[in-house]
Amino acid sequence: MTSLSTSTSTGLRETGDTLTSLSTIINNVYENGLKYMQVNAEEGSNAAVAEGLNSIAIGPESIASGESSIAQGHGATASGTDSMAFGTNSAASGESSVAIGANSSSFATNSVALGAGSVADRDNTVSVGSVGNERQITNVAAGTAPTDAVNVGQLNALKGQVDSDIKDLKGGIAAALALEAAPAVAGKFTTYMGVGHYDGQSAIGISGRKTSDDGRWSISGGVTASQQGKVGARVGFTKVW
């Protein structure tokens, strides 16, 4: 009897110690963990459902049906394999797709929809809006690699260079119009001066020619200058057989 009483007492004490330890663990979890995470759902909302293998669903009426998918937010659905949906009524149905933001949708494979209402419906793309609800991407650094995006600053610099090149081209056409060979007069040195203009650009040209006394050969040359400061020159030789 004494042995039974002692065993019972020991068992009760151990059970009490276990309960005390369990209570301590629960209190620690609440005080140091769960107090920083709260869940509040409307009464009557459907429970979160994680149907896919290795999937996670967090939030009322959220559904993670794709394998290794994650759905977080009220009504979020992740049905694609390795897909992730974050935000109210977000949907990620494409394989390895991501939808972030309320009512965002990523339908295509390896696509990303960023921001509320964004739609990613093409494979291997990132969408920051939808048709009629476009967004700007700001604070974009200048691209340096072939696959980098460029910013407006880079485009403006390129446009300025192209505009300058076009002006030079138009100035060259004006210079060609301005430069004409001086006439050939036997035994004489002749000169020609002209002005050319093309699409807003102007140039001046001056040429000279020295012809032999018998008129059988001549040497000519000329220079041009456009309003862009570009200078051109030519030299020629004429022989009559």
Tab-separated table of C-alpha atoms in Angstrom, residues 58-162:
chain	number	residue	atom	x	y	z
A	58	ILE	CA	-3.292	32.056	-44.811
A	59	GLY	CA	-6.405	34.199	-44.505
A	60	PRO	CA	-10.160	33.671	-44.692
A	61	GLU	CA	-11.322	31.992	-47.893
A	62	SER	CA	-7.773	31.733	-49.194
A	63	ILE	CA	-7.030	28.670	-51.319
A	64	ALA	CA	-3.644	27.200	-52.194
A	65	SER	CA	-4.418	24.402	-54.627
A	66	GLY	CA	-1.205	24.322	-56.626
A	67	GLU	CA	1.687	22.155	-55.550
A	68	SER	CA	4.149	24.130	-53.388
A	69	SER	CA	1.928	27.204	-53.713
A	70	ILE	CA	1.295	30.016	-51.218
A	71	ALA	CA	-1.935	32.016	-50.870
A	72	GLN	CA	-2.105	34.817	-48.321
A	73	GLY	CA	-4.946	37.278	-47.929
A	74	HIS	CA	-8.729	37.288	-47.917
A	75	GLY	CA	-9.853	35.324	-50.946
A	76	ALA	CA	-6.335	34.875	-52.319
A	77	THR	CA	-5.913	31.876	-54.626
A	78	ALA	CA	-2.723	30.192	-55.787
A	79	SER	CA	-3.539	27.413	-58.227
A	80	GLY	CA	-0.376	27.218	-60.305
A	81	THR	CA	2.516	24.994	-59.338
A	82	ASP	CA	5.063	27.003	-57.302
A	83	SER	CA	2.767	30.039	-57.530
A	84	MET	CA	2.313	32.756	-54.905
A	85	ALA	CA	-0.635	35.113	-54.351
A	86	PHE	CA	-0.514	37.906	-51.758
A	87	GLY	CA	-3.391	40.317	-51.168
A	88	THR	CA	-7.172	40.406	-51.103
A	89	ASN	CA	-8.622	38.455	-54.033
A	90	SER	CA	-5.217	38.091	-55.638
A	91	ALA	CA	-4.850	35.144	-58.015
A	92	ALA	CA	-1.781	33.293	-59.265
A	93	SER	CA	-2.712	30.578	-61.736
A	94	GLY	CA	0.365	30.449	-63.938
A	95	GLU	CA	3.166	28.051	-63.132
A	96	SER	CA	5.821	29.797	-60.990
A	97	SER	CA	3.798	33.019	-61.179
A	98	VAL	CA	3.491	35.713	-58.502
A	99	ALA	CA	0.612	38.120	-57.812
A	100	ILE	CA	1.176	40.857	-55.234
A	101	GLY	CA	-1.572	43.337	-54.356
A	102	ALA	CA	-5.342	43.370	-54.015
A	103	ASN	CA	-7.108	42.005	-57.114
A	104	SER	CA	-3.811	41.362	-58.887
A	105	SER	CA	-3.633	38.402	-61.278
A	106	SER	CA	-0.784	36.424	-62.811
A	107	PHE	CA	-2.085	34.017	-65.434
A	108	ALA	CA	1.035	33.286	-67.452
A	109	THR	CA	3.989	31.040	-66.704
A	110	ASN	CA	6.803	32.679	-64.727
A	111	SER	CA	4.960	36.004	-64.744
A	112	VAL	CA	4.777	38.642	-61.999
A	113	ALA	CA	1.913	41.063	-61.307
A	114	LEU	CA	2.987	43.923	-59.026
A	115	GLY	CA	0.452	46.221	-57.412
A	116	ALA	CA	-3.285	46.313	-56.883
A	117	GLY	CA	-5.214	45.422	-60.025
A	118	SER	CA	-2.129	44.472	-62.026
A	119	VAL	CA	-2.489	41.739	-64.649
A	120	ALA	CA	0.358	39.560	-65.946
A	121	ASP	CA	-0.944	37.565	-68.908
A	122	ARG	CA	2.232	36.925	-70.915
A	123	ASP	CA	4.906	34.366	-70.103
A	124	ASN	CA	8.133	35.572	-68.485
A	125	THR	CA	6.947	39.147	-67.945
A	126	VAL	CA	6.535	41.606	-65.072
A	127	SER	CA	3.383	43.751	-65.098
A	128	VAL	CA	2.848	46.843	-62.950
A	129	GLY	CA	-0.694	47.613	-64.111
A	130	SER	CA	-3.361	46.661	-66.606
A	131	VAL	CA	-4.916	48.076	-69.767
A	132	GLY	CA	-6.292	51.479	-68.815
A	133	ASN	CA	-4.635	51.335	-65.397
A	134	GLU	CA	-0.963	51.711	-66.270
A	135	ARG	CA	1.716	52.771	-63.806
A	136	GLN	CA	5.057	54.510	-64.124
A	137	ILE	CA	8.223	52.911	-62.787
A	138	THR	CA	10.205	55.672	-61.079
A	139	ASN	CA	13.769	56.077	-59.796
A	140	VAL	CA	15.170	53.754	-62.468
A	141	ALA	CA	18.963	53.770	-62.653
A	142	ALA	CA	20.619	54.129	-66.041
A	143	GLY	CA	21.035	50.774	-67.749
A	144	THR	CA	24.545	49.494	-68.405
A	145	ALA	CA	24.185	45.884	-69.593
A	146	PRO	CA	22.519	44.750	-72.847
A	147	THR	CA	19.494	43.375	-70.964
A	148	ASP	CA	19.051	46.391	-68.640
A	149	ALA	CA	16.144	48.816	-68.882
A	150	VAL	CA	16.890	52.400	-69.937
A	151	ASN	CA	15.434	55.500	-68.308
A	152	VAL	CA	14.060	58.717	-69.818
A	153	GLY	CA	17.355	60.488	-69.164
A	154	GLN	CA	19.167	58.017	-71.401
A	155	LEU	CA	16.484	58.273	-74.079
A	156	ASN	CA	16.671	62.071	-74.048
A	157	ALA	CA	20.452	61.923	-74.393
A	158	LEU	CA	20.113	59.552	-77.341
A	159	LYS	CA	17.443	61.756	-78.917
A	160	GLY	CA	19.727	64.772	-78.585
A	161	GLN	CA	22.536	62.908	-80.336
A	162	VAL	CA	20.229	61.703	-83.107
